[in-house]
XYZ file of C-alpha atoms in Angstrom:
720
model
C 22.532 -92.387 175.764
C 25.805 -90.544 175.225
C 28.178 -90.423 172.268
C 31.496 -88.698 173.017
C 33.961 -86.919 170.746
C 37.353 -85.240 171.141
C 36.074 -81.891 169.885
C 35.383 -78.816 172.032
C 31.969 -80.159 172.873
C 30.248 -83.489 172.487
C 26.634 -83.392 171.488
C 24.392 -86.187 170.355
C 21.345 -85.200 168.441
C 18.778 -87.834 167.526
C 16.142 -86.696 165.098
C 13.000 -88.767 164.695
C 10.325 -87.736 162.269
C 6.795 -88.900 162.971
C 3.891 -86.858 161.628
C 6.091 -83.696 161.523
C 7.307 -83.996 165.178
C 11.070 -84.019 165.725
C 12.744 -85.202 168.908
C 16.241 -83.872 169.733
C 18.470 -85.346 172.437
C 21.718 -83.547 173.283
C 24.334 -84.649 175.840
C 26.978 -82.223 177.115
C 29.899 -83.023 179.375
C 31.221 -80.331 181.775
C 34.740 -80.596 180.406
C 33.504 -79.189 177.080
C 31.890 -76.037 178.492
C 33.379 -72.511 178.274
C 32.464 -69.405 180.143
C 31.294 -66.396 178.198
C 33.326 -63.252 178.742
C 30.336 -60.951 178.321
C 28.301 -62.836 180.955
C 30.244 -64.907 183.484
C 27.097 -66.690 184.616
C 26.749 -68.489 181.265
C 28.630 -71.538 179.957
C 28.434 -72.592 176.326
C 30.011 -75.220 174.109
C 30.744 -72.678 171.387
C 31.805 -69.116 172.281
C 29.980 -67.834 169.185
C 26.733 -68.609 170.973
C 27.448 -66.153 173.771
C 25.352 -63.031 173.947
C 21.704 -62.317 173.392
C 19.640 -63.825 170.548
C 19.740 -61.954 167.262
C 16.661 -59.946 166.178
C 15.945 -62.473 163.373
C 15.790 -65.388 165.752
C 12.577 -66.753 167.202
C 11.981 -67.551 170.829
C 9.692 -70.556 171.584
C 8.683 -72.656 174.533
C 9.389 -76.304 173.782
C 8.803 -79.464 175.768
C 12.223 -80.089 177.316
C 13.478 -82.521 179.961
C 17.046 -82.885 181.307
C 18.781 -85.415 183.567
C 22.130 -85.446 185.309
C 24.595 -88.371 185.244
C 27.022 -88.253 188.148
C 29.590 -90.848 186.913
C 29.950 -89.101 183.561
C 29.539 -85.560 184.983
C 27.244 -84.798 182.065
C 23.784 -83.518 181.391
C 21.400 -84.747 178.683
C 18.392 -82.780 177.501
C 15.598 -83.985 175.242
C 13.265 -81.614 173.454
C 10.487 -81.978 170.857
C 9.690 -79.608 168.015
C 7.015 -79.419 165.327
C 8.663 -78.895 161.955
C 7.938 -79.514 158.286
C 11.599 -79.882 157.427
C 13.311 -83.235 157.240
C 16.787 -81.668 157.560
C 18.566 -82.310 160.830
C 19.243 -78.913 162.521
C 22.214 -77.874 164.656
C 21.278 -77.967 168.362
C 23.420 -76.568 171.182
C 22.790 -75.966 174.921
C 23.527 -72.865 177.048
C 23.766 -73.255 180.851
C 23.334 -70.237 183.147
C 23.308 -69.802 186.922
C 22.055 -67.162 189.294
C 25.564 -66.937 190.641
C 28.842 -66.118 188.979
C 30.466 -69.195 187.622
C 34.104 -69.482 188.457
C 34.759 -72.550 186.292
C 32.398 -74.275 183.927
C 34.027 -77.627 184.677
C 32.466 -77.648 188.158
C 28.917 -76.512 187.497
C 27.442 -80.087 187.308
C 27.029 -80.899 191.005
C 24.023 -82.414 192.821
C 23.396 -79.156 194.673
C 23.429 -76.939 191.569
C 20.382 -75.233 190.044
C 20.810 -74.328 186.388
C 18.752 -72.756 183.620
C 19.074 -74.533 180.275
C 18.427 -72.825 176.918
C 18.497 -74.643 173.608
C 19.596 -72.972 170.386
C 18.275 -74.620 167.212
C 19.798 -73.513 163.916
C 18.330 -74.760 160.609
C 20.750 -73.764 157.873
C 18.495 -75.082 155.095
C 15.541 -72.981 156.226
C 17.782 -70.113 157.404
C 15.913 -70.229 160.692
C 17.182 -69.890 164.269
C 15.077 -70.760 167.328
C 15.909 -70.028 170.989
C 13.932 -71.880 173.616
C 12.826 -70.236 176.823
C 15.057 -71.128 179.815
C 14.261 -74.478 181.493
C 15.169 -74.679 185.222
C 16.809 -77.938 186.338
C 17.455 -79.040 189.919
C 20.308 -81.433 189.464
C 19.653 -83.250 192.747
C 16.192 -84.194 191.515
C 17.381 -84.938 187.980
C 20.065 -87.476 188.727
C 20.087 -90.492 186.363
C 21.655 -93.542 188.042
C 24.406 -95.503 186.425
C 23.307 -98.758 184.768
C 23.766 -101.751 187.063
C 25.925 -104.762 186.267
C 23.823 -107.851 185.557
C 24.985 -111.450 186.057
C 23.356 -114.864 185.542
C 23.038 -117.150 188.546
C 21.361 -120.172 186.974
C 18.583 -121.524 184.761
C 15.968 -124.265 184.648
C 13.760 -125.668 181.894
C 11.595 -122.536 181.758
C 13.317 -119.852 183.870
C 16.544 -117.878 184.304
C 17.811 -116.292 187.561
C 19.812 -113.042 187.303
C 21.419 -110.787 189.900
C 22.662 -107.153 190.180
C 23.604 -104.563 192.786
C 21.644 -101.337 193.211
C 23.358 -97.986 193.921
C 20.479 -96.019 195.433
C 16.988 -96.233 196.827
C 14.337 -96.655 194.228
C 13.209 -99.446 191.901
C 14.527 -101.556 189.044
C 12.998 -103.251 185.990
C 14.151 -106.048 183.676
C 13.782 -106.883 179.997
C 14.631 -110.004 177.981
C 14.390 -111.419 174.469
C 15.391 -114.512 172.539
C 18.444 -114.450 170.314
C 16.387 -114.766 167.148
C 14.374 -111.568 167.668
C 14.971 -107.856 168.342
C 11.778 -107.267 170.300
C 12.232 -106.919 174.029
C 9.799 -108.191 176.624
C 9.495 -106.276 179.933
C 9.235 -108.395 183.028
C 5.961 -107.792 184.885
C 6.182 -105.288 187.754
C 9.300 -103.631 189.225
C 11.799 -104.677 191.875
C 12.219 -102.375 194.906
C 15.861 -101.497 195.551
C 17.983 -100.063 198.316
C 21.399 -98.519 198.245
C 24.192 -101.073 197.871
C 21.717 -103.975 197.811
C 22.182 -107.191 195.826
C 18.979 -108.138 194.069
C 17.971 -111.467 192.472
C 15.184 -111.955 189.977
C 13.729 -115.081 188.271
C 12.378 -114.653 184.746
C 9.660 -117.300 184.368
C 7.630 -118.998 181.631
C 10.523 -119.150 179.185
C 11.006 -121.575 176.331
C 13.039 -124.675 176.980
C 16.557 -124.960 175.586
C 16.511 -121.390 174.280
C 19.116 -118.622 174.418
C 17.983 -115.332 175.957
C 19.444 -111.820 176.267
C 18.559 -109.876 179.437
C 19.132 -106.334 180.825
C 18.177 -104.266 183.872
C 17.659 -100.535 184.608
C 17.143 -98.714 187.920
C 16.136 -95.221 189.114
C 15.823 -93.115 192.242
C 12.294 -92.111 193.106
C 11.041 -89.961 191.417
C 14.128 -89.566 189.212
C 15.131 -90.825 185.806
C 15.645 -94.414 184.789
C 19.236 -95.431 184.280
C 20.466 -96.751 180.975
C 19.980 -100.438 180.363
C 22.782 -102.555 181.596
C 24.952 -104.530 179.240
C 23.094 -107.543 177.933
C 23.851 -110.927 179.444
C 23.192 -114.240 177.699
C 21.596 -117.277 179.305
C 20.087 -120.535 178.068
C 17.273 -122.525 179.571
C 17.729 -126.248 180.135
C 16.207 -129.024 178.071
C 12.969 -130.644 179.107
C 12.275 -134.318 178.622
C 9.500 -135.002 176.102
C 6.148 -134.994 177.828
C 4.087 -136.860 175.207
C 4.652 -139.989 173.117
C 5.083 -139.602 169.365
C 2.292 -140.538 166.964
C 3.535 -143.691 165.214
C 2.236 -145.419 162.099
C 3.523 -148.484 160.277
C 3.496 -150.016 156.823
C 4.518 -153.526 155.736
C 6.158 -154.398 152.415
C 6.881 -157.999 151.407
C 9.612 -157.207 148.883
C 12.031 -159.506 150.731
C 9.516 -162.266 151.307
C 10.711 -164.383 148.380
C 14.259 -164.591 149.718
C 14.154 -165.818 153.318
C 10.635 -165.035 154.513
C 11.576 -161.562 155.787
C 9.479 -158.438 155.288
C 10.152 -154.708 155.575
C 8.437 -152.947 158.461
C 8.349 -149.170 157.981
C 7.822 -147.079 161.112
C 7.060 -143.367 160.770
C 6.088 -140.890 163.436
C 5.640 -137.263 164.330
C 6.484 -135.632 167.629
C 3.611 -134.153 169.588
C 4.225 -132.001 172.656
C 2.611 -129.198 174.579
C 2.154 -125.987 172.560
C 4.912 -123.426 173.047
C 7.253 -125.723 174.937
C 9.762 -126.095 172.097
C 11.026 -129.422 173.385
C 14.280 -130.330 171.685
C 14.557 -133.914 170.434
C 17.958 -135.542 170.097
C 16.641 -138.823 168.708
C 14.203 -141.687 169.063
C 14.591 -145.103 170.599
C 12.850 -147.882 168.647
C 12.315 -151.193 170.411
C 10.522 -154.251 169.033
C 10.022 -157.906 169.910
C 8.314 -160.935 168.350
C 5.380 -162.370 170.277
C 4.763 -166.137 169.902
C 2.017 -167.947 171.783
C 1.626 -164.913 174.017
C 5.295 -165.235 175.020
C 7.601 -162.305 174.317
C 10.892 -163.128 172.626
C 14.138 -161.160 172.811
C 13.725 -157.399 172.427
C 15.783 -155.471 169.876
C 16.544 -151.765 170.343
C 18.045 -149.149 168.058
C 18.320 -145.349 168.093
C 17.493 -143.189 165.091
C 17.771 -139.450 164.581
C 15.093 -139.005 161.928
C 11.352 -139.475 161.977
C 11.253 -142.932 160.394
C 12.838 -146.352 160.835
C 13.149 -149.365 158.524
C 13.149 -152.792 160.188
C 13.807 -156.137 158.487
C 11.758 -158.694 160.417
C 10.302 -162.155 159.985
C 6.587 -162.676 159.540
C 4.629 -162.661 162.764
C 3.055 -160.506 165.449
C 5.322 -157.777 166.821
C 5.139 -155.416 169.768
C 6.810 -152.087 168.959
C 7.581 -149.049 171.161
C 8.960 -145.661 170.084
C 10.055 -142.948 172.523
C 11.832 -139.597 172.086
C 14.827 -138.556 174.151
C 17.191 -135.625 174.790
C 19.741 -134.651 177.426
C 16.963 -134.391 180.017
C 15.869 -138.010 179.545
C 13.330 -140.189 177.733
C 9.741 -139.267 177.133
C 6.673 -141.529 177.221
C 6.716 -144.379 174.701
C 4.183 -145.005 171.969
C 3.023 -148.634 171.780
C 1.654 -150.479 168.779
C 1.039 -154.101 167.880
C 1.263 -155.223 164.280
C 0.882 -158.497 162.426
C 3.133 -158.479 159.395
C 1.095 -161.286 157.799
C -1.996 -159.096 157.568
C -1.500 -156.256 155.150
C -4.118 -153.702 154.195
C -3.325 -151.557 151.168
C -4.432 -148.020 151.985
C -4.851 -145.411 149.223
C -2.125 -142.771 148.745
C -2.426 -139.096 147.901
C -2.780 -138.178 144.238
C -1.766 -135.357 141.897
C 1.460 -134.649 143.800
C 3.408 -131.678 142.437
C 6.237 -129.441 143.649
C 6.874 -125.918 142.382
C 9.362 -123.245 143.312
C 8.075 -120.257 145.271
C 10.896 -117.956 144.149
C 11.099 -114.978 144.241
C 8.172 -114.596 146.662
C 9.826 -116.769 149.258
C 12.763 -119.107 149.516
C 10.954 -122.424 149.628
C 9.253 -125.281 147.764
C 5.473 -125.356 147.415
C 4.171 -128.942 147.724
C 0.599 -129.635 146.546
C -1.495 -132.809 146.431
C -5.040 -134.181 146.552
C -6.184 -136.136 149.593
C -7.491 -139.707 149.204
C -11.220 -140.093 148.705
C -13.212 -141.295 151.683
C -14.264 -144.932 151.292
C -16.515 -146.969 153.599
C -13.919 -149.742 153.891
C -11.016 -147.382 154.697
C -10.560 -145.548 158.015
C -10.453 -141.735 157.903
C -7.143 -139.899 157.467
C -5.856 -138.581 160.790
C -3.058 -136.414 159.335
C -0.528 -136.264 156.496
C 3.232 -136.576 156.810
C 5.723 -134.805 154.542
C 9.361 -135.942 154.503
C 12.217 -134.553 152.469
C 15.877 -135.449 152.265
C 18.812 -134.279 150.228
C 19.606 -136.461 147.221
C 23.318 -135.853 147.777
C 23.104 -136.446 151.567
C 20.355 -139.064 152.152
C 21.046 -139.185 155.902
C 19.849 -135.589 156.366
C 16.139 -136.283 156.497
C 13.554 -133.842 157.814
C 9.806 -133.931 158.094
C 6.629 -132.207 159.133
C 2.941 -133.007 159.491
C -0.237 -131.215 158.463
C -3.934 -131.683 159.110
C -6.098 -134.229 157.329
C -7.843 -131.555 155.228
C -4.660 -129.708 154.189
C -3.646 -130.023 150.523
C -0.437 -127.960 150.391
C 2.539 -126.861 152.430
C 5.740 -124.844 151.937
C 9.158 -126.333 152.713
C 11.419 -123.466 153.720
C 15.122 -123.082 154.390
C 16.218 -125.352 151.541
C 19.623 -125.170 149.915
C 19.357 -123.552 146.447
C 22.256 -125.666 145.195
C 20.806 -128.993 146.310
C 17.977 -131.261 145.125
C 15.550 -133.032 147.426
C 13.338 -136.122 147.331
C 9.969 -135.101 148.761
C 7.571 -137.789 150.014
C 3.946 -137.348 151.083
C 1.846 -140.115 152.618
C -1.464 -140.138 154.512
C -1.699 -141.592 158.006
C -4.736 -143.662 158.995
C -4.380 -143.696 162.776
C -1.610 -146.307 163.219
C -1.343 -147.338 159.559
C 0.532 -145.443 156.878
C -0.785 -145.150 153.364
C 1.378 -145.745 150.343
C 3.908 -142.918 149.829
C 4.138 -140.655 146.780
C 7.580 -139.180 146.043
C 8.863 -136.509 143.685
C 12.358 -135.009 143.211
C 12.577 -131.205 143.249
C 14.960 -128.301 143.693
C 14.539 -124.635 144.524
C 15.563 -123.377 141.088
C 13.341 -125.578 138.894
C 10.659 -127.050 141.119
C 9.734 -130.626 140.203
C 12.565 -132.414 138.398
C 10.326 -134.492 136.103
C 8.797 -133.791 132.706
C 6.174 -135.404 130.453
C 7.439 -136.670 127.078
C 6.455 -139.064 124.249
C 2.818 -138.045 124.072
C 0.877 -140.326 121.713
C -2.623 -141.476 120.834
C -3.316 -145.107 121.785
C -7.057 -145.432 121.170
C -9.754 -143.712 119.110
C -13.503 -144.376 119.007
C -16.433 -142.403 117.686
C -16.637 -140.174 120.803
C -13.369 -140.749 122.743
C -9.622 -140.318 122.301
C -7.178 -142.082 124.637
C -3.639 -140.684 125.034
C -0.515 -141.858 126.867
C 2.798 -140.268 127.837
C 5.977 -141.029 129.782
C 7.491 -139.237 132.812
C 11.258 -138.878 132.909
C 13.886 -136.974 134.867
C 14.075 -133.371 133.703
C 17.134 -132.713 131.596
C 16.984 -128.918 131.201
C 17.281 -126.074 133.676
C 14.043 -124.246 132.856
C 11.413 -123.915 135.571
C 8.178 -125.665 134.522
C 5.324 -125.542 136.978
C 2.601 -127.624 135.281
C 1.839 -129.881 132.322
C -1.480 -130.145 130.454
C -2.918 -131.798 127.339
C -5.511 -130.065 125.168
C -7.792 -131.444 122.467
C -9.163 -128.662 120.311
C -11.206 -128.116 117.178
C -12.076 -124.549 116.275
C -13.757 -123.163 119.407
C -14.248 -126.583 121.007
C -11.544 -127.342 123.584
C -10.913 -129.857 126.328
C -7.968 -129.432 128.694
C -6.740 -131.980 131.253
C -3.854 -131.634 133.730
C -1.032 -134.194 133.896
C 0.303 -135.516 137.210
C 3.279 -137.809 137.891
C 0.999 -140.597 139.175
C -0.810 -140.767 135.816
C 0.322 -142.007 132.403
C -2.888 -141.979 130.364
C -6.088 -139.968 129.969
C -9.252 -140.199 127.880
C -11.120 -137.341 126.217
C -14.867 -138.018 126.050
C -17.989 -136.541 124.481
C -16.343 -135.943 121.097
C -17.992 -135.756 117.689
C -17.708 -138.756 115.327
C -15.686 -138.510 112.119
C -14.116 -135.200 113.242
C -10.511 -134.011 113.049
C -8.929 -132.685 116.264
C -5.520 -131.383 117.321
C -3.837 -132.853 120.422
C -1.495 -130.372 122.169
C 1.012 -130.883 124.997
C 1.160 -127.648 127.022
C 4.042 -126.787 129.373
C 2.820 -123.902 131.517
C 1.190 -121.907 128.679
C 3.565 -122.881 125.863
C 2.794 -125.560 123.256
C 5.410 -128.302 123.012
C 3.787 -130.963 120.755
C 0.857 -131.002 118.280
C -0.605 -134.331 117.105
C -3.541 -134.568 114.614
C -6.232 -137.115 115.449
C -9.578 -138.054 113.883
C -12.483 -139.825 115.556
C -14.122 -142.906 114.003
C -17.136 -142.858 111.667
C -20.536 -143.163 113.288
C -22.314 -146.162 111.685
C -25.524 -145.806 113.636
C -27.242 -143.298 111.258
C -26.385 -145.402 108.162
C -27.668 -148.588 109.773
C -30.717 -146.782 111.052
C -31.454 -145.534 107.523
C -30.802 -148.847 105.742
C -32.665 -151.097 108.174
C -36.227 -149.933 107.263
C -35.414 -150.193 103.544
C -34.089 -153.732 103.938
C -37.118 -154.755 105.967
C -39.447 -153.256 103.346
C -37.655 -155.070 100.520
C -37.740 -158.354 102.447
C -41.456 -157.938 103.115
C -42.201 -157.253 99.448
C -40.146 -160.292 98.414
C -41.925 -162.601 100.851
C -45.339 -161.293 99.795
C -44.487 -161.757 96.122
C -43.343 -165.353 96.687
C -46.438 -166.196 98.693
C -48.700 -164.507 96.160
C -47.099 -166.432 93.278
C -47.508 -169.721 95.117
C -51.142 -169.030 95.981
C -51.977 -167.855 92.491
C -50.317 -170.877 90.889
C -52.069 -173.351 93.196
C -55.436 -171.645 92.636
C -55.304 -171.217 88.868
C -53.011 -174.140 87.995
C -53.702 -176.875 90.563
C -51.241 -179.849 90.512
C -52.443 -183.019 88.665
C -51.428 -186.536 89.803
C -48.975 -188.211 87.437
C -47.917 -191.894 87.330
C -44.425 -190.729 86.656
C -44.169 -189.313 90.150
C -44.897 -192.595 92.014
C -42.500 -195.451 92.637
C -45.007 -198.066 91.620
C -45.677 -196.319 88.361
C -42.019 -196.031 87.588
C -41.533 -199.785 88.265
C -44.499 -200.769 86.126
C -43.336 -198.565 83.305
C -39.763 -199.829 83.448
C -39.185 -202.060 80.366
C -35.907 -203.513 81.578
C -36.878 -205.255 84.768
C -37.294 -208.691 82.884
C -33.711 -208.670 81.702
C -32.159 -209.420 85.030
C -30.461 -212.803 85.055
C -30.421 -213.206 88.815
C -33.059 -215.491 90.236
C -34.208 -215.834 93.824
C -35.506 -219.286 94.786
C -37.334 -220.058 97.983
C -36.031 -223.295 99.474
C -38.236 -225.303 101.745
C -35.245 -226.553 103.682
C -34.785 -223.024 105.097
C -38.077 -223.409 106.920
C -37.319 -226.760 108.490
C -36.509 -226.925 112.181
C -34.564 -230.055 113.071
C -32.572 -229.064 116.134
C -33.962 -230.518 119.285
C -37.305 -231.581 117.769
C -36.488 -234.856 116.088
C -38.440 -236.483 113.343
C -41.736 -236.453 115.181
C -42.047 -232.623 115.030
C -43.647 -230.516 112.374
C -43.691 -226.679 111.938
C -46.438 -225.172 109.886
C -46.356 -221.559 108.712
C -49.493 -219.690 107.848
C -51.623 -216.618 108.496
C -52.107 -215.823 112.146
C -55.789 -216.523 112.346
C -57.407 -219.101 114.549
C -60.430 -221.286 114.083
C -62.940 -221.846 116.756
C -61.620 -225.351 117.157
C -58.076 -224.114 117.794
C -59.245 -221.524 120.210
C -61.100 -224.142 122.177
C -58.134 -226.411 121.956
C -55.811 -223.675 123.276
C -58.119 -222.885 126.075
C -58.513 -226.542 127.173
C -54.954 -227.639 126.683
C -51.805 -226.310 128.266
C -48.910 -225.097 126.066
C -46.698 -227.849 124.811
C -43.052 -228.008 125.580
C -40.356 -227.963 122.931
C -39.760 -231.673 123.404
C -43.274 -232.377 122.271
C -42.755 -230.721 118.866
C -41.584 -232.674 115.793
C -40.939 -231.841 112.186
C -40.972 -233.952 109.085
C -39.779 -232.611 105.773
C -41.867 -235.121 103.819
C -44.953 -233.307 104.951
C -44.347 -230.516 102.434
C -44.733 -231.138 98.727
C -42.818 -228.801 96.526
C -42.531 -229.007 92.753
C -38.834 -228.667 92.236
C -39.041 -228.940 88.466
C -40.705 -225.560 88.014
C -38.436 -222.515 87.999
C -39.884 -219.089 87.370
C -38.558 -217.148 84.446
C -38.483 -213.700 85.936
C -36.342 -213.306 89.058
C -37.032 -210.898 91.828
C -35.384 -207.516 91.235
C -32.945 -206.123 93.724
C -35.142 -203.110 94.337
C -37.714 -205.337 96.088
C -35.884 -208.023 98.089
C -37.631 -210.789 99.872
C -38.960 -209.860 103.205
C -37.689 -212.113 106.032
C -40.247 -214.123 107.871
C -39.489 -212.570 111.197
C -40.841 -209.235 109.881
C -44.227 -210.814 109.654
C -44.293 -212.211 113.108
C -47.312 -210.115 113.825
C -49.244 -211.569 110.854
C -47.870 -215.069 110.713
C -47.518 -217.461 113.559
C -46.054 -220.890 114.079
C -48.660 -223.515 114.805
C -47.287 -226.442 116.628
C -49.152 -229.757 116.515
C -48.428 -232.948 118.338
C -47.841 -235.668 115.679
C -49.022 -239.158 116.543
C -47.389 -242.284 115.143
C -50.466 -244.071 114.153
C -51.195 -244.374 110.467
C -54.707 -243.077 110.840
C -53.691 -239.813 112.301
C -50.723 -239.494 109.962
C -52.937 -239.642 106.897
C -55.306 -237.073 108.376
C -52.423 -234.800 109.151
C -51.015 -235.159 105.679
C -54.314 -234.128 104.123
C -54.601 -231.158 106.438
C -50.983 -230.122 105.769
C -51.603 -230.202 102.057
C -54.476 -227.776 102.419
C -52.426 -225.463 104.504
C -49.512 -225.463 102.107
C -51.737 -224.244 99.359
C -52.813 -221.278 101.500
C -49.450 -220.575 103.070
C -46.926 -220.893 100.243
C -47.238 -219.513 96.749
C -44.813 -219.750 93.920
C -44.686 -217.108 91.165
C -46.090 -217.681 87.770
C -43.843 -217.050 84.832
C -45.389 -213.641 84.271
C -44.882 -212.509 87.859
C -41.815 -210.717 89.106
C -41.124 -212.927 92.155
C -42.438 -215.115 94.860
C -43.970 -213.747 98.065
C -45.280 -215.195 101.156
C -48.991 -215.142 101.523
C -50.119 -211.917 103.038
C -47.304 -209.754 101.646
C -47.930 -206.882 99.291
C -45.515 -206.208 96.461
C -44.062 -202.833 96.391
């Protein structure tokens, strides 16, 4: 490497310090050399360096190598020195020949043999070092000129370059991508001949990537030439080789209008590792399937990683494929029935914080859904973010199913983003969780209006409200604390929560409820738990039971003692009969009840030849025999005659029947009194016999009260 100046000499000195070892590289062009007058076999860049070394100088043998560049007619020497000083010294070269030099401008020729001495002057250390002469055969030390490299073409993973060699030897190549400064040497070397055009294919490159390439050559066993000027080349795009992983989610928010539903499609691109396939967009195609017959197919292209389709209810066949300038990749197929919706759990405890000043990015954290027997396992998680000022600029990434955080880098510090995280269950997407955030403040929400909504003996229930952050202060987390002296309970607040409950508290105890933002207290609310009634009830219950037992025993004892020592005596005053007999006013009633014989006559349907006799229901032996030998008589055979009964109508009892003891109807005595029917003959003989018998029966069957009695009763009745 040469750096030229318009001074008397041009020298480039590169000093590299590594563990006290300095490397010096000096390039001298023949036009800058001057011949010493004292010794015409020596050429120097500064005439003050002519002559022998001074007595104070030191002569050392250093590791030195020199090469000759024909196009520049220059010589470059590199030497290494052990030194404790970090000050760059002044290095100059002295060239001497065994022959007298006529002109120093012509000493650099391929046939020349020169001795090179380096003079190192350290002005800080006041030290001067002269190296021992190093013999150089310029023909064997020629460094070729760097070749000129050109690009012939490129493919998806390779670039073809070409150059022309100037001598016999070998060449080597190096390349790197535009986004790095580290060079990669191509494996092996390329044999070269003089004036030969060489082609080389750099393989296994990344697709659609810019590369810088260079080449260097040398003559065997000479020095390598400088690297050629870098050339730029770009590999071609490769069509996607794998289908994207697609999931869907159905929302019936539009179902009430015209029967349409929203079909969300989200996907992530999956390709071979290290291929860096560039995606220009995705083609989404869907069709409604009815009775196993496909309807018209609809197709649309999107540039992001999600699509929103408004479709009718039914079974749909959907395909999604990625494309670029090289063509379309394989399509992902899925079949979905928008009428069957399964609500899958989302992530929880989503939070976004700024990672400044450690890195320029947003740290997104969450908790994965809990594994349930009725829910399929999570295959991966998708994270999408878009600018709130430019919603069309949406980007996304995916992480593994066990990952709980990720960092979104390369975000605009002046912009805010809506970040969404949702789990993917194979081909179904879980419900999304979203949170606005920016690089300066992190999450753009804050917890406010903390209040107590429920208190029991051992629990306290609190609620709060999330709202858009109004200030510009960075707040990374919110917590609520319930404390009393040394007793403390702390719970974290997340945007998907609005209430919490503190448990295992002490009854009838005062606590302080604190809202903590990071480690600062924002609100303090006093709260007191309810009184515990269990100890009071537990203490009073045995006393009440004891008092009740004593009361019952005392009542029973009093009753027993009273019955034993003072037994109850019967009293006429306690009976109804006694009270009636002792009542002096029951003769003063003016109402009289008279028993009329006509009420007992039966004239309907019997005629004058029938007679009904009423008496006690007892039977003589004659009647029993008569009943056994004769069949029952029909109603037409019965007859009554009112003249058969003799009643003294002139006698009226003085005392009427009281209303407390009314007459008992005859039907109530059906069990004791019966109706005896007799066939009445018309002959006078039998009529007289019947009249005598009826008279006897009337005396036994009907009684009329005496004046001293209270009423008249049928025979067989008992006065009450």
